[in-house]
Coordinates of C-alpha atoms and ligand atoms in Angstrom, one line a residue:
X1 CA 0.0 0.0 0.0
X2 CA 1.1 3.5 -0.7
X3 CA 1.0 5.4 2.3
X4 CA 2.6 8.8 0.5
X5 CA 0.0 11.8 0.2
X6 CA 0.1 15.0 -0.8
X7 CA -1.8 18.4 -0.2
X8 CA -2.0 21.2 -2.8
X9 CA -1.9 24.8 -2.7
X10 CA -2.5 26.8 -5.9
X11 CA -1.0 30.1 -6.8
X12 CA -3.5 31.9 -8.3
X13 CA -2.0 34.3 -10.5
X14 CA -3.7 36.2 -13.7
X15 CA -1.7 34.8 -16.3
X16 CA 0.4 32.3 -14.4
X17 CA -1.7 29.9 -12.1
X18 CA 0.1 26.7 -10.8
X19 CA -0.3 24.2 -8.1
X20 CA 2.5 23.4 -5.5
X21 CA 1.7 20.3 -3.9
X22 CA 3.1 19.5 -0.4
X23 CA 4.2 16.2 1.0
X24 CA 5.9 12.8 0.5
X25 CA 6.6 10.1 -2.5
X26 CA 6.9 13.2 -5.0
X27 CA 9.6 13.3 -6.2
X28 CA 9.4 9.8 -7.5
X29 CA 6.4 10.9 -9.3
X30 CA 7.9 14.0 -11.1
X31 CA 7.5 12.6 -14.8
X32 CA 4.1 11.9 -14.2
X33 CA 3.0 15.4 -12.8
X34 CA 5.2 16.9 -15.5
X35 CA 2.8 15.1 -18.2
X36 CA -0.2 16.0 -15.5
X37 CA 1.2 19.5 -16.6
X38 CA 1.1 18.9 -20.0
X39 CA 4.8 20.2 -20.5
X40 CA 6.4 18.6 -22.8
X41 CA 10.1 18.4 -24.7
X42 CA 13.7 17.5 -24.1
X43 CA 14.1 18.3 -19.7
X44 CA 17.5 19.5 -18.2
X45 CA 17.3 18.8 -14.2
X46 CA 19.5 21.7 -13.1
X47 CA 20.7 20.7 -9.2
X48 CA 23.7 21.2 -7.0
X49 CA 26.8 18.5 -6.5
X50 CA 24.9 17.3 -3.3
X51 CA 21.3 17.7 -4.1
X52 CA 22.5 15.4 -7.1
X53 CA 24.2 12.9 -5.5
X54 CA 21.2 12.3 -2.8
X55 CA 17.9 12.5 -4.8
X56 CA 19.4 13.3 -8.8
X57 CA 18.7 9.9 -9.1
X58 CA 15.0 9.3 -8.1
X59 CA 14.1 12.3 -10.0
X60 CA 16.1 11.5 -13.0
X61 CA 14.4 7.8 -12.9
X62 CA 10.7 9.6 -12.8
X63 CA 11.4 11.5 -15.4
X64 CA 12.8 9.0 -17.8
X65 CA 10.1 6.6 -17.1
X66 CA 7.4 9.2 -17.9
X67 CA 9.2 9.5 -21.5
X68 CA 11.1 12.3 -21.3
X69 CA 14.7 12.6 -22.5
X70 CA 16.3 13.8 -19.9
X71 CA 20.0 15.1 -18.2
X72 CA 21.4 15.8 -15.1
X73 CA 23.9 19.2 -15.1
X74 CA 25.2 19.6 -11.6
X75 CA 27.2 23.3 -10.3
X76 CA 28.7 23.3 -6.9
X77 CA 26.6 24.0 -3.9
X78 CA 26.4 27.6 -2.3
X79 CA 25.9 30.8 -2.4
X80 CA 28.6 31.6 -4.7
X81 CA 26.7 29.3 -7.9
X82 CA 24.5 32.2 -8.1
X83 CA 26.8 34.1 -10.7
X84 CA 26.4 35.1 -14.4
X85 CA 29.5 32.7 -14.5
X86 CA 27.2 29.8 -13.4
X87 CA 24.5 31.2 -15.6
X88 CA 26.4 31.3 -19.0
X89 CA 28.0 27.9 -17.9
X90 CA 24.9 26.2 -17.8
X91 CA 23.2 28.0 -20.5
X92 CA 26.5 26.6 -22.5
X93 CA 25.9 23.3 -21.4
X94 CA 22.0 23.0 -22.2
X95 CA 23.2 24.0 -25.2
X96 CA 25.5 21.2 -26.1
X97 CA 22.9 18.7 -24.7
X98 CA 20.3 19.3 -27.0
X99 CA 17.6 22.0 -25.5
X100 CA 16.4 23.5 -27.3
X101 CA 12.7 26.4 -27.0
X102 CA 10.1 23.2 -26.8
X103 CA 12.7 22.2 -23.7
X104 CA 12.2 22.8 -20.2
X105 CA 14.2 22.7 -17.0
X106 CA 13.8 21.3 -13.7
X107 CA 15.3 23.2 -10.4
X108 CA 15.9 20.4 -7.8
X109 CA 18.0 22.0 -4.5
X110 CA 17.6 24.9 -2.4
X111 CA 17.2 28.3 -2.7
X112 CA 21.0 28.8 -4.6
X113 CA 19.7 26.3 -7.3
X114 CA 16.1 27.7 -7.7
X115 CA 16.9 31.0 -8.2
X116 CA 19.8 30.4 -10.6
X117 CA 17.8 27.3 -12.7
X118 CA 15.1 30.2 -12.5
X119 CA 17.2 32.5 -14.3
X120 CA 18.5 30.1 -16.6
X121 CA 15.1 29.5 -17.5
X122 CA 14.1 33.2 -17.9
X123 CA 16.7 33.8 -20.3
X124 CA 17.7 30.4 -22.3
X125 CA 16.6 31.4 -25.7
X126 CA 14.0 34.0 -24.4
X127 CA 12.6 31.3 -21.8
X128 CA 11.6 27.8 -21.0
X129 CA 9.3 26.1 -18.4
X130 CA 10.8 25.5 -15.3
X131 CA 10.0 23.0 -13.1
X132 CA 10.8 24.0 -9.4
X133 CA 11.7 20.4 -6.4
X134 CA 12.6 22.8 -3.9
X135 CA 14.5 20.9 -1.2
X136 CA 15.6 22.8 1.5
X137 CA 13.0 25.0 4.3
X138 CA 14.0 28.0 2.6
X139 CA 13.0 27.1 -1.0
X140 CA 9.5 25.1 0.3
X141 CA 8.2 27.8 1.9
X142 CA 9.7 30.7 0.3
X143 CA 12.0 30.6 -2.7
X144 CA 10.2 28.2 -5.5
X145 CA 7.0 30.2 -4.8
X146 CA 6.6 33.6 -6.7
X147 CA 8.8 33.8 -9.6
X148 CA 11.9 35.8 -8.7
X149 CA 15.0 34.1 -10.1
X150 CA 18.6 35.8 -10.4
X151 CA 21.8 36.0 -9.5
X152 CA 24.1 38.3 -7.6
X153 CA 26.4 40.9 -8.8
X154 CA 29.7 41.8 -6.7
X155 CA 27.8 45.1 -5.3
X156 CA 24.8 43.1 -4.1
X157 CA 22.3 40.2 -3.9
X158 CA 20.1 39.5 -6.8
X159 CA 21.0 42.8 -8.8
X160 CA 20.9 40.5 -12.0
X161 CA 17.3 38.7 -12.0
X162 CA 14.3 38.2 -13.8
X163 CA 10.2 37.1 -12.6
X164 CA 9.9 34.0 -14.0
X165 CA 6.9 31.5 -12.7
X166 CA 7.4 28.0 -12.3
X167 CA 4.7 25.3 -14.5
X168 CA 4.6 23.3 -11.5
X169 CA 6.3 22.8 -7.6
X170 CA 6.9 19.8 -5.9
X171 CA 7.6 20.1 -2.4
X172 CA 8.5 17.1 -1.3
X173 CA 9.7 17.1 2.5
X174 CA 10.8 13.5 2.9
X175 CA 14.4 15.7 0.9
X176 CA 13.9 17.4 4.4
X177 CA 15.2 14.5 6.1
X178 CA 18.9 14.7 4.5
X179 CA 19.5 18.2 5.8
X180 CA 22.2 19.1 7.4
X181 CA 21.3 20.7 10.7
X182 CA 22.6 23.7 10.3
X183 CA 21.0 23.8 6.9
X184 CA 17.8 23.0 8.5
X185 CA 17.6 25.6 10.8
X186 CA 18.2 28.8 8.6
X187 CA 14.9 27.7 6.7
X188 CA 12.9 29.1 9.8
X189 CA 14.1 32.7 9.4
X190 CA 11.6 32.6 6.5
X191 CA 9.3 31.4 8.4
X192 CA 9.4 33.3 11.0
X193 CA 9.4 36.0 9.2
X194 CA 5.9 35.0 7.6
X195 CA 4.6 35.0 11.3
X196 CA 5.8 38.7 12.0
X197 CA 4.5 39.9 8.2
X198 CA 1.4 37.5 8.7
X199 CA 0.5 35.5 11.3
X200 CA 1.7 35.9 15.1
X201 CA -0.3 32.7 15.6
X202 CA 2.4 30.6 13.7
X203 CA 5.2 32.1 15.9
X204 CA 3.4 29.7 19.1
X205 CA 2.7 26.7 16.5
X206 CA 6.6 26.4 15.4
X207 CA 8.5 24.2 18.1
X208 CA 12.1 23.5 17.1
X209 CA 11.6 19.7 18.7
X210 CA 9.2 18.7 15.7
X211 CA 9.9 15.8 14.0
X212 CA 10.9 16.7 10.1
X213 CA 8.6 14.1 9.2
X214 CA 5.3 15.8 10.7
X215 CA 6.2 19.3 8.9
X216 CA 4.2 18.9 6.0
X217 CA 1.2 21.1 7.3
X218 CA 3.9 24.5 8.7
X219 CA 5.4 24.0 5.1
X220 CA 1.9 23.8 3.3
X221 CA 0.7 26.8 5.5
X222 CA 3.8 28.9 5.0
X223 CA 3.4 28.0 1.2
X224 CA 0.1 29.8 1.5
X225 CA 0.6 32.6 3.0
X226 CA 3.6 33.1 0.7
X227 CA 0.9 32.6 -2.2
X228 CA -1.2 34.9 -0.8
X229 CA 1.2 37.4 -0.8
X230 CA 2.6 36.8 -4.0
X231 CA -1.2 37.2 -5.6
X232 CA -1.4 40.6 -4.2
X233 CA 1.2 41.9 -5.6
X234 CA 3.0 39.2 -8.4
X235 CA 5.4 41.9 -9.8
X236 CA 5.9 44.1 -6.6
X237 CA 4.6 47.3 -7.5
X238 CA 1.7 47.7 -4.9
X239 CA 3.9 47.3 -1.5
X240 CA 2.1 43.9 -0.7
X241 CA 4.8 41.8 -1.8
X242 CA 7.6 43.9 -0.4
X243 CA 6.3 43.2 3.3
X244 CA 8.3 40.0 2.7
X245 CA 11.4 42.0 2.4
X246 CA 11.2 42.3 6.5
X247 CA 14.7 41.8 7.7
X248 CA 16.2 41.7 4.5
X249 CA 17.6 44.9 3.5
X250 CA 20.0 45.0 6.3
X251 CA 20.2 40.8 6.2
X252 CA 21.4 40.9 2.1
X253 CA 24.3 43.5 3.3
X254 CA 25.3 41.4 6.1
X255 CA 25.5 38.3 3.5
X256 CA 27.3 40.1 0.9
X257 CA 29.6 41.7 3.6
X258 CA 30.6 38.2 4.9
X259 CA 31.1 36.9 2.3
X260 CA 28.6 35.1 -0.1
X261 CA 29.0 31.4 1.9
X262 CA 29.9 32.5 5.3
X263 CA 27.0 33.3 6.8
X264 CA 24.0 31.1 5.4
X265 CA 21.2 33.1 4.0
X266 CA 18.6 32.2 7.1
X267 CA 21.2 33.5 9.2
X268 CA 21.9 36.8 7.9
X269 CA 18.9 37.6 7.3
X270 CA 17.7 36.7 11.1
X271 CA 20.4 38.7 12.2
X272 CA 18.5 41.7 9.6
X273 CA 15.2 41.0 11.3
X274 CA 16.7 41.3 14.4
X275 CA 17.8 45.1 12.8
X276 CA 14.2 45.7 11.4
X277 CA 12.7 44.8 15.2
X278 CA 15.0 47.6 16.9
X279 CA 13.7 50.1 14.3
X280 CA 10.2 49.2 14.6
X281 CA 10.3 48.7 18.5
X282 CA 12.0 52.4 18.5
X283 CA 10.1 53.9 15.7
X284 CA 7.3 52.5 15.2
X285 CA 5.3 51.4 18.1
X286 CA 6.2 47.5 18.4
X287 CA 6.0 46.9 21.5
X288 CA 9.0 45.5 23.4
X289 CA 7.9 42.3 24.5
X290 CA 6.8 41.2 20.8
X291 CA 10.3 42.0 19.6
X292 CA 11.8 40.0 22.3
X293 CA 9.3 37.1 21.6
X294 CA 10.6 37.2 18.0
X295 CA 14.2 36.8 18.9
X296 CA 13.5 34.1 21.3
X297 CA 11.9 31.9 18.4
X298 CA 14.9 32.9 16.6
X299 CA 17.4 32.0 19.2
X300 CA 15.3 28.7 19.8
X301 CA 16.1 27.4 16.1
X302 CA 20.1 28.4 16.5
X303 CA 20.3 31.3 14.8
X304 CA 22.3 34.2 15.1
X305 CA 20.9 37.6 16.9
X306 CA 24.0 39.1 17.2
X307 CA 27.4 39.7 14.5
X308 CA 30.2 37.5 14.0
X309 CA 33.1 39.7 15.8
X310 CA 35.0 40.3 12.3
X311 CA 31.9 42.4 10.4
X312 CA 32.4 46.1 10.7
X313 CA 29.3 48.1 10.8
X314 CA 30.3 50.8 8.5
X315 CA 31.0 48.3 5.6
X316 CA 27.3 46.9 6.3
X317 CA 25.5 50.4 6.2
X318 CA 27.5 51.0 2.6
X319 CA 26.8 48.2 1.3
X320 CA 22.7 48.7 2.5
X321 CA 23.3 51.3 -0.1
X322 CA 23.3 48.9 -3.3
X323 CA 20.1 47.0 -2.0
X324 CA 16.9 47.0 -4.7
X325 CA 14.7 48.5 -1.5
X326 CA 16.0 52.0 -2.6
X327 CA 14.3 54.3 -4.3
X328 CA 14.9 57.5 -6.1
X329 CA 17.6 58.0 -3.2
X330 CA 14.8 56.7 -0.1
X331 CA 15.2 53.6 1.1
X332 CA 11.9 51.8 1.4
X333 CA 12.1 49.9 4.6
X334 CA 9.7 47.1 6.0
X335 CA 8.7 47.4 9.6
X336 CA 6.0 46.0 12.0
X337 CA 4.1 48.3 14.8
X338 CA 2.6 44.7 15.5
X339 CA 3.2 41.7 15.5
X340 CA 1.4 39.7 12.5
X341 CA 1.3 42.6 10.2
X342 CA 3.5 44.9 8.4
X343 CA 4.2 47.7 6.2
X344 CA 6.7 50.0 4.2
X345 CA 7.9 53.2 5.2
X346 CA 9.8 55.7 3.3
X347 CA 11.2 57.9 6.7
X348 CA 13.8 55.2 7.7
X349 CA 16.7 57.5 7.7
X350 CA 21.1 56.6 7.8
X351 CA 20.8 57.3 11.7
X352 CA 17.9 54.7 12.3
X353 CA 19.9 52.0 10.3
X354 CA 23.6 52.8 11.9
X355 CA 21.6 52.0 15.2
X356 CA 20.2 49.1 14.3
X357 CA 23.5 47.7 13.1
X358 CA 25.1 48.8 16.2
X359 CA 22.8 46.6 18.2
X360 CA 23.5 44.0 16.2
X361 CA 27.1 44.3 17.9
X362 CA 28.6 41.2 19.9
Ligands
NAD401 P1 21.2 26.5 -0.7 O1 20.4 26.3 -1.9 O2 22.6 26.9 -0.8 O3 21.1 25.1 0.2 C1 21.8 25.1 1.4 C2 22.8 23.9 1.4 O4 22.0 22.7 1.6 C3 23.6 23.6 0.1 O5 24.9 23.2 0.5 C4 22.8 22.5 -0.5 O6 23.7 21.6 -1.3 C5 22.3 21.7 0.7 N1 21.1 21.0 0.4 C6 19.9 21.4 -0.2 N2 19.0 20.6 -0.1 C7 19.5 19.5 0.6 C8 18.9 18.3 1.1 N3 17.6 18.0 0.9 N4 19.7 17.4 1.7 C9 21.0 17.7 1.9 N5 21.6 18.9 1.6 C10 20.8 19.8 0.9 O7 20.4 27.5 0.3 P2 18.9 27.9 0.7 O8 19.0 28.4 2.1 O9 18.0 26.8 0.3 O10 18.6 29.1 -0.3 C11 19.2 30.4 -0.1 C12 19.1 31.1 -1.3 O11 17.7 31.3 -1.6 C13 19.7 32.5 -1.3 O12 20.5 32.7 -2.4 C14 18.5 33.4 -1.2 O13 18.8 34.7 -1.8 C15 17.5 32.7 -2.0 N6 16.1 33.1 -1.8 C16 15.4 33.4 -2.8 C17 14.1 33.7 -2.7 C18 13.2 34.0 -3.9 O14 12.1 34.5 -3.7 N7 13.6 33.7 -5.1 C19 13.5 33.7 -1.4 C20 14.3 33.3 -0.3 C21 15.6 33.0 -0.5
LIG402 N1 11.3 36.3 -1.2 C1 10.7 37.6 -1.5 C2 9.7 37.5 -2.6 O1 9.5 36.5 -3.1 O2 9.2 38.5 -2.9

């Protein structure tokens, strides 16, 4: 008897609806929802040098069964694959494998390997299908949802990027279970961070002691508030979509200053949340026992709330400067007055973010 099951959320968008579906067994199933999909054409599964070695192989097996003619093109893992080095390498390599515009290409990894498969796709002969199999917490509940692929540039994070929406994500959390700890961890920044934007409710529901096996329903519901979000506001223009920027203008300096690897993303940008919480408990009304129950959660899954001892503060605040959140000159800043919802604010001045940094000190 088959005991895998599945739950689906669809992204509702006006030109590009898709279903994610949530759960176990699916990856062994990709060729068939692919054809559920009706996509069709030669397939490139895009993944990283361990994402290949642990699950290439189920996925690759699906695929080929369900008729496809398929490859496997593998970049190293981390941060530093998302370069327009990577990009023109693989584009280089689909084509010498065949691909051709009836092709399409399938993202399986985390975040790294989502957003640069994502790009890939945006841009390989004017774009192809993609396929997202996110396997990390970051890319199920955050990254293969919504479209934004790129890369970074040396003066930033994802200066070099494209929206992009996915046919069809798989979300398969049994991948979960290979996860390095640390690995595993950084995924909740995300989702804490959808509890502050959100839902304060989730912050009491997410216990660091649960079982990887039982988190199909806090991925499924992160998925749809991410969804949500992303239907507000697909291309960013309205604010909507920018409330899950929280944390991340200061976090994205932080993980550029360290050095793209160093830091993992989660971390960084916990340690930028921790930044947007002083500025909205100082500024904007949030009162101080929400911020510190926000940190707590943070500090309960590992991760960082204060800077490694080698960052200088002066290096993060320039670098702030190169982040997409500015405007015209104003930097467009995400903040909370309470807990569960959130919005941008144009008044955030150098001052308030040199503080915030500051108490970032160890
Ligand atoms: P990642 O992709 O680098 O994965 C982290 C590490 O885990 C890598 O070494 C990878 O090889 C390994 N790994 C992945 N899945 C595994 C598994 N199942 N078993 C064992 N090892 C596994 O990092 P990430 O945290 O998933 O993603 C971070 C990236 O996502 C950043 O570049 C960030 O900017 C991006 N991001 C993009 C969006 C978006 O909307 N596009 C949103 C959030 C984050
Ligand atoms: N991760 C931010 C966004 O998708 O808009």
């Amino acid at each position: 008897m088959n005991n895998d099951h599945f739950l689906e959320i669809p992204v509702a968008l006006p030109s590009n609806s898709y279903r994610v579906l949530v759960g176990t067994g699916l990856l062994a199933r990709t060729g068939e929802f692919c054809a559920d999909e009706k996509i069709s054409g030669r397939c490139a599964v895009i993944t990283d040098e361990t994402v290949g070695r642990l699950h290439g192989s189920v996925v690759m097996d699906s695929i080929t069964a369900g008729g496809y003619d398929a490859h496997l093109l593998a970049v190293p893992a981390g941060e530093t694959s998302k370069s327009m080095a990577t990009a023109e390498n693989v584009v280089n390599r689909l084509l010498s494998a065949g691909l051709d515009r009836g092709s399409f290409l399938v993202a399986l990894g985390g975040g790294v390997v989502g957003d640069l498969a994502g790009f890939v796709a945006a841009i390989f002969l004017r774009g192809i299908p993609l396929v997202q199999i996110p396997t990390t917490i970051v890319a199920q509940v955050d990254s293969s949802i919504g479209g934004k692929t790129g890369v970074n540039a040396r003066a930033g994070k994802n200066l070099i990027g494209s929206f992009h929406q996915p046919r069809l994500v798989l979300a398969d959390t049994t991948t979960l279970e290979t996860l390095p700890d640390r690995e595993y961890r950084e995924g909740f920044a995300e989702v804490i961070k959808h509890a502050v934007i959100r839902d304060a409710a989730l912050l009491d529901t997410l216990k660091p002691s649960q079982p990887r096996s039982s988190l199909s329903s806090v991925i499924a519901h992160n998925i749809a508030i991410k969804a949500t979000i992303v239907k507000e506001d697909e291309m960013e223009r309205t604010g909507q979509r920018a409330l899950l920027n929280f944390g991340h203008t200061i976090g994205h300096a932080i993980e550029n200053v360290a050095g793209y690897g160093t830091l993992l993303h989660g971390e960084a940008i916990s340690l930028g949340m921790c930044a947007a919480l002083e500025i909205s408990q100082r500024k904007y009304g949030l009162p101080a026992s929400d911020a510190q129950r926000v940190r707590e959660k943070l500090l309960a899954y590992g991760l960082p709330l204060r800077l490694p001892e080698n960052l200088d503060a002066d290096t993060i605040l320039a670098a702030t400067r190169h982040d997409k959140k500015f405007d015209g000159g104003n930097i467009r800043f995400v903040v909370s007055s309470q807990l569960g919802t959130a919005r941008v604010v144009k008044d955030v001045t150098e001052d308030d973010l040199r503080i915030a940094v500051d108490s970032l000190r160890p």
